[in-house]
PDB file of C-alpha atoms and ligand atoms in Angstrom:
ATOM      1  CA  MET A   7      -8.036  -5.054  -8.971  1.00  0.00           C
ATOM      2  CA  SER A   8      -4.112  -4.853  -9.996  1.00  0.00           C
ATOM      3  CA  ASN A   9      -4.896  -1.422 -12.289  1.00  0.00           C
ATOM      4  CA  PHE A  10      -5.083   0.829  -9.799  1.00  0.00           C
ATOM      5  CA  SER A  11      -3.639   3.743  -9.533  1.00  0.00           C
ATOM      6  CA  SER A  12      -3.752   5.274  -5.853  1.00  0.00           C
ATOM      7  CA  LEU A  13      -5.103   5.161  -2.290  1.00  0.00           C
ATOM      8  CA  SER A  14      -8.320   6.526  -3.340  1.00  0.00           C
ATOM      9  CA  ASP A  15      -9.076   4.300  -6.383  1.00  0.00           C
ATOM     10  CA  THR A  16     -12.029   1.989  -5.078  1.00  0.00           C
ATOM     11  CA  LEU A  17     -13.755  -1.193  -5.391  1.00  0.00           C
ATOM     12  CA  THR A  18     -17.418  -1.996  -5.745  1.00  0.00           C
ATOM     13  CA  LEU A  19     -19.130  -3.998  -2.948  1.00  0.00           C
ATOM     14  CA  ASN A  20     -21.859  -6.187  -3.869  1.00  0.00           C
ATOM     15  CA  ASN A  21     -24.481  -3.665  -2.838  1.00  0.00           C
ATOM     16  CA  GLY A  22     -22.711  -0.694  -5.122  1.00  0.00           C
ATOM     17  CA  TYR A  23     -21.140   0.755  -2.386  1.00  0.00           C
ATOM     18  CA  LYS A  24     -17.508   1.717  -3.054  1.00  0.00           C
ATOM     19  CA  ILE A  25     -14.397   0.790  -0.869  1.00  0.00           C
ATOM     20  CA  PRO A  26     -10.963   2.237  -1.224  1.00  0.00           C
ATOM     21  CA  CYS A  27      -8.261  -0.532  -2.378  1.00  0.00           C
ATOM     22  CA  VAL A  28      -6.309  -0.437   0.471  1.00  0.00           C
ATOM     23  CA  GLY A  29      -6.705  -0.117   4.100  1.00  0.00           C
ATOM     24  CA  PHE A  30      -4.712   1.223   7.224  1.00  0.00           C
ATOM     25  CA  GLY A  31      -4.754  -1.427   9.580  1.00  0.00           C
ATOM     26  CA  THR A  32      -4.845  -0.388  13.341  1.00  0.00           C
ATOM     27  CA  TRP A  33      -4.414  -3.837  15.018  1.00  0.00           C
ATOM     28  CA  GLN A  34      -1.766  -3.767  18.061  1.00  0.00           C
ATOM     29  CA  THR A  35      -1.685  -0.110  17.347  1.00  0.00           C
ATOM     30  CA  PRO A  36      -1.803   1.323  21.087  1.00  0.00           C
ATOM     31  CA  ASP A  37      -4.335   3.741  22.161  1.00  0.00           C
ATOM     32  CA  GLY A  38      -3.453   7.097  22.725  1.00  0.00           C
ATOM     33  CA  GLU A  39      -0.703   9.126  21.112  1.00  0.00           C
ATOM     34  CA  VAL A  40       0.691   6.636  18.747  1.00  0.00           C
ATOM     35  CA  ALA A  41      -2.633   5.696  17.724  1.00  0.00           C
ATOM     36  CA  ILE A  42      -3.565   9.430  17.008  1.00  0.00           C
ATOM     37  CA  GLN A  43      -0.560  10.495  15.345  1.00  0.00           C
ATOM     38  CA  SER A  44       0.174   6.877  12.869  1.00  0.00           C
ATOM     39  CA  VAL A  45      -3.664   7.389  11.809  1.00  0.00           C
ATOM     40  CA  LYS A  46      -3.374  11.202  11.018  1.00  0.00           C
ATOM     41  CA  ASP A  47      -0.270  10.431   9.404  1.00  0.00           C
ATOM     42  CA  ALA A  48      -1.992   7.888   7.037  1.00  0.00           C
ATOM     43  CA  ILE A  49      -4.678  10.262   6.172  1.00  0.00           C
ATOM     44  CA  SER A  50      -2.023  12.771   5.327  1.00  0.00           C
ATOM     45  CA  PHE A  51      -0.108  10.164   3.152  1.00  0.00           C
ATOM     46  CA  GLY A  52      -3.285   9.546   1.539  1.00  0.00           C
ATOM     47  CA  TYR A  53      -5.246   6.839   3.198  1.00  0.00           C
ATOM     48  CA  LYS A  54      -8.782   6.874   2.608  1.00  0.00           C
ATOM     49  CA  HIS A  55      -9.667   3.386   4.492  1.00  0.00           C
ATOM     50  CA  ILE A  56      -9.014   2.756   8.336  1.00  0.00           C
ATOM     51  CA  ASP A  57      -9.853  -0.443   9.624  1.00  0.00           C
ATOM     52  CA  THR A  58     -10.075  -0.861  13.415  1.00  0.00           C
ATOM     53  CA  ALA A  59     -12.364  -2.780  15.958  1.00  0.00           C
ATOM     54  CA  ALA A  60     -13.918  -2.890  19.413  1.00  0.00           C
ATOM     55  CA  ILE A  61     -11.269  -4.832  20.778  1.00  0.00           C
ATOM     56  CA  TYR A  62      -7.988  -2.978  19.641  1.00  0.00           C
ATOM     57  CA  GLY A  63      -9.083  -0.668  22.511  1.00  0.00           C
ATOM     58  CA  ASN A  64      -8.195   2.433  20.044  1.00  0.00           C
ATOM     59  CA  GLU A  65     -11.239   3.541  18.765  1.00  0.00           C
ATOM     60  CA  ILE A  66     -11.464   6.729  20.817  1.00  0.00           C
ATOM     61  CA  SER A  67      -7.885   7.675  19.506  1.00  0.00           C
ATOM     62  CA  ILE A  68      -9.091   6.791  15.869  1.00  0.00           C
ATOM     63  CA  GLY A  69     -11.959   9.133  16.431  1.00  0.00           C
ATOM     64  CA  LYS A  70      -9.832  11.872  17.624  1.00  0.00           C
ATOM     65  CA  ALA A  71      -7.069  11.599  14.450  1.00  0.00           C
ATOM     66  CA  ILE A  72      -9.911  11.404  11.936  1.00  0.00           C
ATOM     67  CA  LYS A  73     -11.353  14.597  13.828  1.00  0.00           C
ATOM     68  CA  GLU A  74      -7.944  16.663  13.951  1.00  0.00           C
ATOM     69  CA  SER A  75      -7.379  15.280  10.363  1.00  0.00           C
ATOM     70  CA  ASN A  76     -10.032  17.688   8.943  1.00  0.00           C
ATOM     71  CA  ALA A  77     -10.448  15.263   6.427  1.00  0.00           C
ATOM     72  CA  ASN A  78     -13.861  15.441   4.670  1.00  0.00           C
ATOM     73  CA  ARG A  79     -16.208  12.476   6.298  1.00  0.00           C
ATOM     74  CA  ASN A  80     -17.482  11.062   2.871  1.00  0.00           C
ATOM     75  CA  GLU A  81     -14.068  10.801   1.558  1.00  0.00           C
ATOM     76  CA  LEU A  82     -12.926   8.497   4.658  1.00  0.00           C
ATOM     77  CA  PHE A  83     -13.889   4.736   4.839  1.00  0.00           C
ATOM     78  CA  ILE A  84     -14.154   3.472   8.197  1.00  0.00           C
ATOM     79  CA  THR A  85     -14.623   0.082   9.346  1.00  0.00           C
ATOM     80  CA  SER A  86     -14.714  -1.331  12.899  1.00  0.00           C
ATOM     81  CA  LYS A  87     -16.199  -4.639  14.364  1.00  0.00           C
ATOM     82  CA  VAL A  88     -18.472  -6.482  16.725  1.00  0.00           C
ATOM     83  CA  TRP A  89     -16.432  -8.356  19.362  1.00  0.00           C
ATOM     84  CA  ASN A  90     -16.637 -12.084  20.461  1.00  0.00           C
ATOM     85  CA  LYS A  91     -18.349 -11.115  23.901  1.00  0.00           C
ATOM     86  CA  GLU A  92     -20.960  -8.876  22.394  1.00  0.00           C
ATOM     87  CA  ARG A  93     -22.613 -11.377  20.126  1.00  0.00           C
ATOM     88  CA  GLY A  94     -26.242 -12.007  19.579  1.00  0.00           C
ATOM     89  CA  TYR A  95     -29.186  -9.636  18.738  1.00  0.00           C
ATOM     90  CA  GLN A  96     -29.327  -6.880  21.545  1.00  0.00           C
ATOM     91  CA  THR A  97     -25.778  -6.937  22.455  1.00  0.00           C
ATOM     92  CA  THR A  98     -24.759  -6.105  18.717  1.00  0.00           C
ATOM     93  CA  LEU A  99     -26.646  -3.239  18.118  1.00  0.00           C
ATOM     94  CA  LYS A 100     -25.513  -1.748  21.903  1.00  0.00           C
ATOM     95  CA  ALA A 101     -21.570  -2.431  20.992  1.00  0.00           C
ATOM     96  CA  PHE A 102     -22.458  -0.740  17.592  1.00  0.00           C
ATOM     97  CA  GLU A 103     -23.577   2.561  19.316  1.00  0.00           C
ATOM     98  CA  LYS A 104     -20.552   2.286  21.242  1.00  0.00           C
ATOM     99  CA  SER A 105     -17.969   2.195  18.496  1.00  0.00           C
ATOM    100  CA  LEU A 106     -19.753   4.647  17.038  1.00  0.00           C
ATOM    101  CA  ASN A 107     -20.176   6.787  19.764  1.00  0.00           C
ATOM    102  CA  ASP A 108     -15.732   6.273  20.666  1.00  0.00           C
ATOM    103  CA  LEU A 109     -15.488   7.066  16.756  1.00  0.00           C
ATOM    104  CA  GLN A 110     -17.306  10.234  16.927  1.00  0.00           C
ATOM    105  CA  LEU A 111     -19.232   9.494  13.986  1.00  0.00           C
ATOM    106  CA  ASP A 112     -22.534   9.207  12.765  1.00  0.00           C
ATOM    107  CA  TYR A 113     -22.676   6.011  10.528  1.00  0.00           C
ATOM    108  CA  LEU A 114     -19.839   3.401   9.657  1.00  0.00           C
ATOM    109  CA  ASP A 115     -18.848   2.515   6.065  1.00  0.00           C
ATOM    110  CA  LEU A 116     -18.270  -1.029   7.092  1.00  0.00           C
ATOM    111  CA  TYR A 117     -19.009  -3.259  10.275  1.00  0.00           C
ATOM    112  CA  LEU A 118     -17.836  -6.781  10.438  1.00  0.00           C
ATOM    113  CA  ILE A 119     -18.817  -9.745  12.894  1.00  0.00           C
ATOM    114  CA  HIS A 120     -15.185 -10.195  14.393  1.00  0.00           C
ATOM    115  CA  TRP A 121     -15.035 -13.830  14.580  1.00  0.00           C
ATOM    116  CA  PRO A 122     -17.542 -16.637  14.088  1.00  0.00           C
ATOM    117  CA  ALA A 123     -18.940 -18.437  17.445  1.00  0.00           C
ATOM    118  CA  ALA A 124     -16.534 -20.959  17.641  1.00  0.00           C
ATOM    119  CA  GLN A 125     -17.766 -24.696  17.105  1.00  0.00           C
ATOM    120  CA  ASN A 126     -15.945 -25.694  19.957  1.00  0.00           C
ATOM    121  CA  GLN A 127     -17.378 -23.317  22.349  1.00  0.00           C
ATOM    122  CA  PHE A 128     -20.785 -23.299  21.287  1.00  0.00           C
ATOM    123  CA  LYS A 129     -23.701 -26.000  20.128  1.00  0.00           C
ATOM    124  CA  ASP A 130     -25.678 -23.558  18.888  1.00  0.00           C
ATOM    125  CA  TRP A 131     -22.839 -21.557  17.037  1.00  0.00           C
ATOM    126  CA  ASP A 132     -24.832 -21.265  13.611  1.00  0.00           C
ATOM    127  CA  ASN A 133     -27.693 -19.730  15.474  1.00  0.00           C
ATOM    128  CA  ILE A 134     -25.502 -17.538  17.182  1.00  0.00           C
ATOM    129  CA  ASN A 135     -24.300 -15.801  14.088  1.00  0.00           C
ATOM    130  CA  LEU A 136     -27.541 -15.560  12.681  1.00  0.00           C
ATOM    131  CA  GLU A 137     -28.667 -13.226  15.351  1.00  0.00           C
ATOM    132  CA  THR A 138     -25.668 -11.219  14.966  1.00  0.00           C
ATOM    133  CA  TRP A 139     -26.385 -10.925  11.909  1.00  0.00           C
ATOM    134  CA  ARG A 140     -29.967  -9.996  12.406  1.00  0.00           C
ATOM    135  CA  ALA A 141     -28.910  -6.754  14.220  1.00  0.00           C
ATOM    136  CA  MET A 142     -26.268  -5.864  11.489  1.00  0.00           C
ATOM    137  CA  THR A 143     -28.876  -6.148   9.162  1.00  0.00           C
ATOM    138  CA  GLU A 144     -30.871  -4.081  10.754  1.00  0.00           C
ATOM    139  CA  LEU A 145     -28.435  -1.482  11.244  1.00  0.00           C
ATOM    140  CA  TYR A 146     -27.544  -1.619   7.477  1.00  0.00           C
ATOM    141  CA  LYS A 147     -31.211  -1.201   6.486  1.00  0.00           C
ATOM    142  CA  ALA A 148     -31.463   1.860   9.083  1.00  0.00           C
ATOM    143  CA  GLY A 149     -28.732   3.358   7.260  1.00  0.00           C
ATOM    144  CA  LYS A 150     -26.384   3.341  10.219  1.00  0.00           C
ATOM    145  CA  ILE A 151     -23.717   1.195   8.056  1.00  0.00           C
ATOM    146  CA  LYS A 152     -23.212   1.484   4.457  1.00  0.00           C
ATOM    147  CA  ALA A 153     -21.736  -2.225   4.349  1.00  0.00           C
ATOM    148  CA  ILE A 154     -21.786  -4.991   6.371  1.00  0.00           C
ATOM    149  CA  GLY A 155     -19.686  -8.229   6.767  1.00  0.00           C
ATOM    150  CA  VAL A 156     -18.050 -10.714   8.478  1.00  0.00           C
ATOM    151  CA  SER A 157     -14.332 -11.326   9.559  1.00  0.00           C
ATOM    152  CA  ASN A 158     -12.233 -14.630   9.936  1.00  0.00           C
ATOM    153  CA  PHE A 159     -15.540 -16.895   8.195  1.00  0.00           C
ATOM    154  CA  MET A 160     -14.831 -20.037   6.807  1.00  0.00           C
ATOM    155  CA  PRO A 161     -17.366 -21.522   3.996  1.00  0.00           C
ATOM    156  CA  HIS A 162     -19.424 -23.693   6.564  1.00  0.00           C
ATOM    157  CA  HIS A 163     -19.671 -20.883   8.634  1.00  0.00           C
ATOM    158  CA  LEU A 164     -20.763 -18.408   5.725  1.00  0.00           C
ATOM    159  CA  LYS A 165     -23.402 -20.907   4.263  1.00  0.00           C
ATOM    160  CA  SER A 166     -26.558 -19.711   6.444  1.00  0.00           C
ATOM    161  CA  LEU A 167     -25.676 -16.232   6.292  1.00  0.00           C
ATOM    162  CA  MET A 168     -26.066 -16.517   2.455  1.00  0.00           C
ATOM    163  CA  GLU A 169     -29.409 -17.329   3.121  1.00  0.00           C
ATOM    164  CA  THR A 170     -30.246 -14.412   4.586  1.00  0.00           C
ATOM    165  CA  GLU A 171     -32.098 -11.250   3.069  1.00  0.00           C
ATOM    166  CA  ILE A 172     -28.629  -9.124   3.148  1.00  0.00           C
ATOM    167  CA  LYS A 173     -25.637 -11.332   2.165  1.00  0.00           C
ATOM    168  CA  PRO A 174     -22.153 -10.471   3.590  1.00  0.00           C
ATOM    169  CA  MET A 175     -20.019  -7.809   1.529  1.00  0.00           C
ATOM    170  CA  VAL A 176     -17.232  -8.636   2.814  1.00  0.00           C
ATOM    171  CA  ASN A 177     -15.015 -11.436   4.434  1.00  0.00           C
ATOM    172  CA  GLN A 178     -11.585 -10.113   6.162  1.00  0.00           C
ATOM    173  CA  ILE A 179      -9.225 -13.178   6.714  1.00  0.00           C
ATOM    174  CA  GLU A 180      -5.791 -13.550   7.385  1.00  0.00           C
ATOM    175  CA  PHE A 181      -4.453 -13.825   4.151  1.00  0.00           C
ATOM    176  CA  HIS A 182      -0.521 -12.886   3.116  1.00  0.00           C
ATOM    177  CA  VAL A 183       2.367 -15.122   1.426  1.00  0.00           C
ATOM    178  CA  GLY A 184       2.305 -18.471   2.731  1.00  0.00           C
ATOM    179  CA  PHE A 185      -1.330 -18.393   3.913  1.00  0.00           C
ATOM    180  CA  MET A 186      -3.587 -17.941   1.086  1.00  0.00           C
ATOM    181  CA  GLN A 187      -6.770 -19.769   2.448  1.00  0.00           C
ATOM    182  CA  GLU A 188      -7.534 -20.977  -1.256  1.00  0.00           C
ATOM    183  CA  GLU A 189     -10.982 -22.777  -0.075  1.00  0.00           C
ATOM    184  CA  THR A 190     -12.429 -19.599   1.771  1.00  0.00           C
ATOM    185  CA  PHE A 191     -11.179 -17.278  -1.034  1.00  0.00           C
ATOM    186  CA  LYS A 192     -12.778 -19.513  -3.753  1.00  0.00           C
ATOM    187  CA  TYR A 193     -16.248 -19.522  -1.701  1.00  0.00           C
ATOM    188  CA  CYS A 194     -15.990 -15.664  -1.374  1.00  0.00           C
ATOM    189  CA  LYS A 195     -15.154 -15.107  -5.297  1.00  0.00           C
ATOM    190  CA  ASP A 196     -17.953 -17.564  -6.139  1.00  0.00           C
ATOM    191  CA  ASN A 197     -20.397 -15.610  -3.738  1.00  0.00           C
ATOM    192  CA  ASN A 198     -19.209 -11.796  -4.979  1.00  0.00           C
ATOM    193  CA  ILE A 199     -18.009 -11.575  -1.232  1.00  0.00           C
ATOM    194  CA  LEU A 200     -14.702  -9.261  -1.258  1.00  0.00           C
ATOM    195  CA  VAL A 201     -11.825 -10.750   0.541  1.00  0.00           C
ATOM    196  CA  GLU A 202      -9.789  -8.001   2.590  1.00  0.00           C
ATOM    197  CA  ALA A 203      -6.227  -9.436   4.230  1.00  0.00           C
ATOM    198  CA  TRP A 204      -5.417  -9.003   7.750  1.00  0.00           C
ATOM    199  CA  SER A 205      -1.937  -8.895   8.198  1.00  0.00           C
ATOM    200  CA  PRO A 206      -0.861  -8.796   4.785  1.00  0.00           C
ATOM    201  CA  LEU A 207       2.695  -8.279   5.902  1.00  0.00           C
ATOM    202  CA  GLY A 208       2.433 -11.975   8.028  1.00  0.00           C
ATOM    203  CA  THR A 209       2.685  -9.027  11.158  1.00  0.00           C
ATOM    204  CA  GLY A 210       5.752  -8.193   9.656  1.00  0.00           C
ATOM    205  CA  LYS A 211       7.257 -11.995   9.494  1.00  0.00           C
ATOM    206  CA  MET A 212       7.433 -12.096   5.990  1.00  0.00           C
ATOM    207  CA  LEU A 213       9.925  -9.121   5.765  1.00  0.00           C
ATOM    208  CA  ASN A 214      13.220 -10.879   6.228  1.00  0.00           C
ATOM    209  CA  ASN A 215      12.029 -13.559   3.641  1.00  0.00           C
ATOM    210  CA  SER A 216      15.087 -14.005   1.088  1.00  0.00           C
ATOM    211  CA  THR A 217      13.174 -14.887  -1.684  1.00  0.00           C
ATOM    212  CA  LEU A 218      10.709 -12.350  -1.068  1.00  0.00           C
ATOM    213  CA  LYS A 219      13.339  -9.766  -0.490  1.00  0.00           C
ATOM    214  CA  GLU A 220      15.069 -10.792  -3.881  1.00  0.00           C
ATOM    215  CA  ILE A 221      11.872 -10.615  -6.046  1.00  0.00           C
ATOM    216  CA  ALA A 222      11.202  -7.023  -4.508  1.00  0.00           C
ATOM    217  CA  SER A 223      14.871  -6.152  -5.495  1.00  0.00           C
ATOM    218  CA  LYS A 224      14.325  -6.543  -9.118  1.00  0.00           C
ATOM    219  CA  TYR A 225      11.373  -3.839  -8.754  1.00  0.00           C
ATOM    220  CA  ASN A 226      12.819  -1.526  -6.581  1.00  0.00           C
ATOM    221  CA  LYS A 227      10.783  -1.990  -3.831  1.00  0.00           C
ATOM    222  CA  SER A 228      10.596  -3.631  -0.146  1.00  0.00           C
ATOM    223  CA  ALA A 229       9.715  -6.799   0.780  1.00  0.00           C
ATOM    224  CA  ALA A 230       6.613  -4.835   2.352  1.00  0.00           C
ATOM    225  CA  GLN A 231       5.659  -3.158  -0.733  1.00  0.00           C
ATOM    226  CA  LEU A 232       5.985  -6.428  -2.668  1.00  0.00           C
ATOM    227  CA  CYS A 233       3.592  -8.256  -0.342  1.00  0.00           C
ATOM    228  CA  ILE A 234       1.144  -5.185  -0.213  1.00  0.00           C
ATOM    229  CA  ARG A 235       1.101  -5.316  -4.016  1.00  0.00           C
ATOM    230  CA  TRP A 236       0.962  -9.208  -4.012  1.00  0.00           C
ATOM    231  CA  CYS A 237      -2.335  -8.893  -2.157  1.00  0.00           C
ATOM    232  CA  LEU A 238      -3.779  -6.414  -4.795  1.00  0.00           C
ATOM    233  CA  GLN A 239      -2.785  -8.703  -7.750  1.00  0.00           C
ATOM    234  CA  ASN A 240      -4.271 -11.868  -5.739  1.00  0.00           C
ATOM    235  CA  ASN A 241      -7.762  -9.707  -5.864  1.00  0.00           C
ATOM    236  CA  THR A 242      -7.893  -9.143  -2.036  1.00  0.00           C
ATOM    237  CA  LEU A 243      -7.572  -5.972  -0.083  1.00  0.00           C
ATOM    238  CA  PRO A 244      -4.718  -5.497   2.044  1.00  0.00           C
ATOM    239  CA  LEU A 245      -4.742  -3.726   5.285  1.00  0.00           C
ATOM    240  CA  PRO A 246      -1.006  -3.347   6.423  1.00  0.00           C
ATOM    241  CA  LYS A 247      -0.288  -2.052   9.559  1.00  0.00           C
ATOM    242  CA  SER A 248       2.182   0.335  11.060  1.00  0.00           C
ATOM    243  CA  VAL A 249       2.898   2.999  13.697  1.00  0.00           C
ATOM    244  CA  THR A 250       6.156   4.235  12.053  1.00  0.00           C
ATOM    245  CA  SER A 251       5.677   7.152   9.716  1.00  0.00           C
ATOM    246  CA  ALA A 252       8.390   6.463   6.969  1.00  0.00           C
ATOM    247  CA  ARG A 253       6.763   2.885   6.867  1.00  0.00           C
ATOM    248  CA  ILE A 254       3.057   4.394   6.552  1.00  0.00           C
ATOM    249  CA  LYS A 255       4.147   6.176   3.345  1.00  0.00           C
ATOM    250  CA  GLU A 256       6.517   3.260   2.131  1.00  0.00           C
ATOM    251  CA  ASN A 257       3.655   1.226   2.258  1.00  0.00           C
ATOM    252  CA  THR A 258       1.319   3.695  -0.247  1.00  0.00           C
ATOM    253  CA  GLU A 259       3.937   3.230  -2.882  1.00  0.00           C
ATOM    254  CA  VAL A 260       2.673   0.010  -4.461  1.00  0.00           C
ATOM    255  CA  PHE A 261       1.040   1.635  -7.217  1.00  0.00           C
ATOM    256  CA  ASP A 262       4.341   2.275  -9.837  1.00  0.00           C
ATOM    257  CA  PHE A 263       5.021  -1.554 -10.272  1.00  0.00           C
ATOM    258  CA  VAL A 264       3.301  -4.814 -11.288  1.00  0.00           C
ATOM    259  CA  ILE A 265       4.440  -8.159 -10.144  1.00  0.00           C
ATOM    260  CA  SER A 266       5.325 -10.155 -13.272  1.00  0.00           C
ATOM    261  CA  ASP A 267       2.911 -13.535 -13.797  1.00  0.00           C
ATOM    262  CA  GLU A 268       5.937 -15.477 -13.330  1.00  0.00           C
ATOM    263  CA  ASP A 269       6.909 -13.802  -9.991  1.00  0.00           C
ATOM    264  CA  MET A 270       3.203 -14.014  -8.912  1.00  0.00           C
ATOM    265  CA  LYS A 271       3.438 -17.830  -9.283  1.00  0.00           C
ATOM    266  CA  THR A 272       6.802 -18.400  -7.483  1.00  0.00           C
ATOM    267  CA  ILE A 273       5.264 -16.584  -4.523  1.00  0.00           C
ATOM    268  CA  ASN A 274       1.792 -18.334  -4.807  1.00  0.00           C
ATOM    269  CA  ALA A 275       3.697 -21.238  -4.478  1.00  0.00           C
ATOM    270  CA  MET A 276       5.676 -20.516  -1.404  1.00  0.00           C
ATOM    271  CA  GLU A 277       4.870 -23.112   1.574  1.00  0.00           C
ATOM    272  CA  TYR A 278       2.965 -22.295   4.602  1.00  0.00           C
ATOM    273  CA  PHE A 279       4.726 -19.600   6.698  1.00  0.00           C
ATOM    274  CA  GLY A 280       4.067 -16.542   9.158  1.00  0.00           C
ATOM    275  CA  GLY A 281       0.378 -17.689   9.928  1.00  0.00           C
ATOM    276  CA  SER A 282      -1.137 -16.872  13.071  1.00  0.00           C
ATOM    277  CA  GLY A 283      -2.224 -20.119  13.818  1.00  0.00           C
ATOM    278  CA  LEU A 284      -5.775 -19.156  14.666  1.00  0.00           C
ATOM    279  CA  ASN A 285      -8.234 -21.537  13.689  1.00  0.00           C
ATOM    280  CA  PRO A 286     -12.068 -19.775  13.767  1.00  0.00           C
ATOM    281  CA  ASP A 287     -13.378 -23.070  14.870  1.00  0.00           C
ATOM    282  CA  LYS A 288     -11.010 -23.416  17.743  1.00  0.00           C
ATOM    283  CA  ILE A 289     -10.418 -19.939  19.221  1.00  0.00           C
ATOM    284  CA  ASP A 290     -11.147 -19.993  22.840  1.00  0.00           C
ATOM    285  CA  PHE A 291     -11.793 -16.277  23.229  1.00  0.00           C
TER     286      PHE A 291
HETATM  287  P1  A2P B  29       5.407  -1.025  13.089  1.00  0.00           P
HETATM  288  O1  A2P B  29       4.106  -0.816  13.329  1.00  0.00           O
HETATM  289  O2  A2P B  29       6.449  -0.955  14.322  1.00  0.00           O
HETATM  290  O3  A2P B  29       5.786  -0.176  12.125  1.00  0.00           O
HETATM  291  P2  A2P B  29       0.706  -6.550   9.547  1.00  0.00           P
HETATM  292  O4  A2P B  29       0.429  -5.556   8.486  1.00  0.00           O
HETATM  293  O5  A2P B  29       0.976  -7.900   8.564  1.00  0.00           O
HETATM  294  O6  A2P B  29       0.048  -6.770  10.574  1.00  0.00           O
HETATM  295  O7  A2P B  29       2.270  -6.266   9.597  1.00  0.00           O
HETATM  296  C1  A2P B  29       2.249  -5.370  10.676  1.00  0.00           C
HETATM  297  C2  A2P B  29       3.966  -5.335  11.333  1.00  0.00           C
HETATM  298  O8  A2P B  29       4.904  -4.877  10.158  1.00  0.00           O
HETATM  299  C3  A2P B  29       4.292  -4.328  12.382  1.00  0.00           C
HETATM  300  O9  A2P B  29       5.203  -5.064  13.080  1.00  0.00           O
HETATM  301  C4  A2P B  29       5.141  -3.089  11.698  1.00  0.00           C
HETATM  302  O10 A2P B  29       5.500  -2.501  12.227  1.00  0.00           O
HETATM  303  C5  A2P B  29       5.632  -3.538  10.440  1.00  0.00           C
HETATM  304  N1  A2P B  29       5.771  -3.365   9.465  1.00  0.00           N
HETATM  305  C6  A2P B  29       4.835  -2.254   8.589  1.00  0.00           C
HETATM  306  N2  A2P B  29       5.177  -1.942   7.276  1.00  0.00           N
HETATM  307  C7  A2P B  29       6.343  -2.063   7.481  1.00  0.00           C
HETATM  308  C8  A2P B  29       7.678  -1.489   6.562  1.00  0.00           C
HETATM  309  N3  A2P B  29       7.509  -1.122   5.356  1.00  0.00           N
HETATM  310  N4  A2P B  29       8.743  -2.099   6.846  1.00  0.00           N
HETATM  311  C9  A2P B  29       8.977  -3.037   7.764  1.00  0.00           C
HETATM  312  N5  A2P B  29       7.937  -3.216   8.733  1.00  0.00           N
HETATM  313  C10 A2P B  29       6.746  -2.887   8.703  1.00  0.00           C
END
């Protein structure tokens, strides 16, 4: 995954559908002008892939930005996610229609189950996930979504889904320096599920780390660029978020350097830091 040359380069999901190698993250991007402007900036700087979710509360603005950017719909890749309160068969179908409407689109490229039903909240968590998946599968077969997947799923959450007719194509997890979720990553790799990295900059917490700054300076790059590149070289698809035009552009400049094997080893060996602390089995939302 490290021989990409631009944001238009793609990976192929396990169903054959292509996904652009870096996505523009929009978690914590405020609705309204900020979301509209930052998504328009991202598209103008070459982003082809935009990641949102119903719970981010910015789908209407993102829809406007996509319209106003005049980009070709078939050159964009748009992801959204079904929120926890909408889990289940009928509720997922309804939530999907709302996201699609809010985004002013007639199909989504990727739709994800945002979080697995948490073991500490639901006795029948596995069944809830399967019912949600049944709705996702139906929408996929109807052509309303080009690829389906999950987010924040660990191997024990994925197990039942792997026995259904349509297997997940993507698992979007928290993945950044200091938090590589090795077990989940390996499970996904073994099962041909692409791992997308949310918070590739550790929501910004990576960027003042002296080791990262030092390594980045060897390549004349910022710590942010190093972190994004590091995700690619670790075979994950990074989703960096920014609402700042100069940073949005900076985060696209990750194709003109290669982190050496030695530096990759040093970074991979860094201890846990900068994690959100959110455990999918313990969340209370
Ligand atoms: P902002 O959106 O105000 O520009 P993550 O993608 O891991 O969630 O990190 C997002 C955070 O990192 C945001 O606070 C964002 O700030 C900040 N950020 C994104 N890109 C850069 C950059 N190139 N330099 C510094 N901070 C950045």
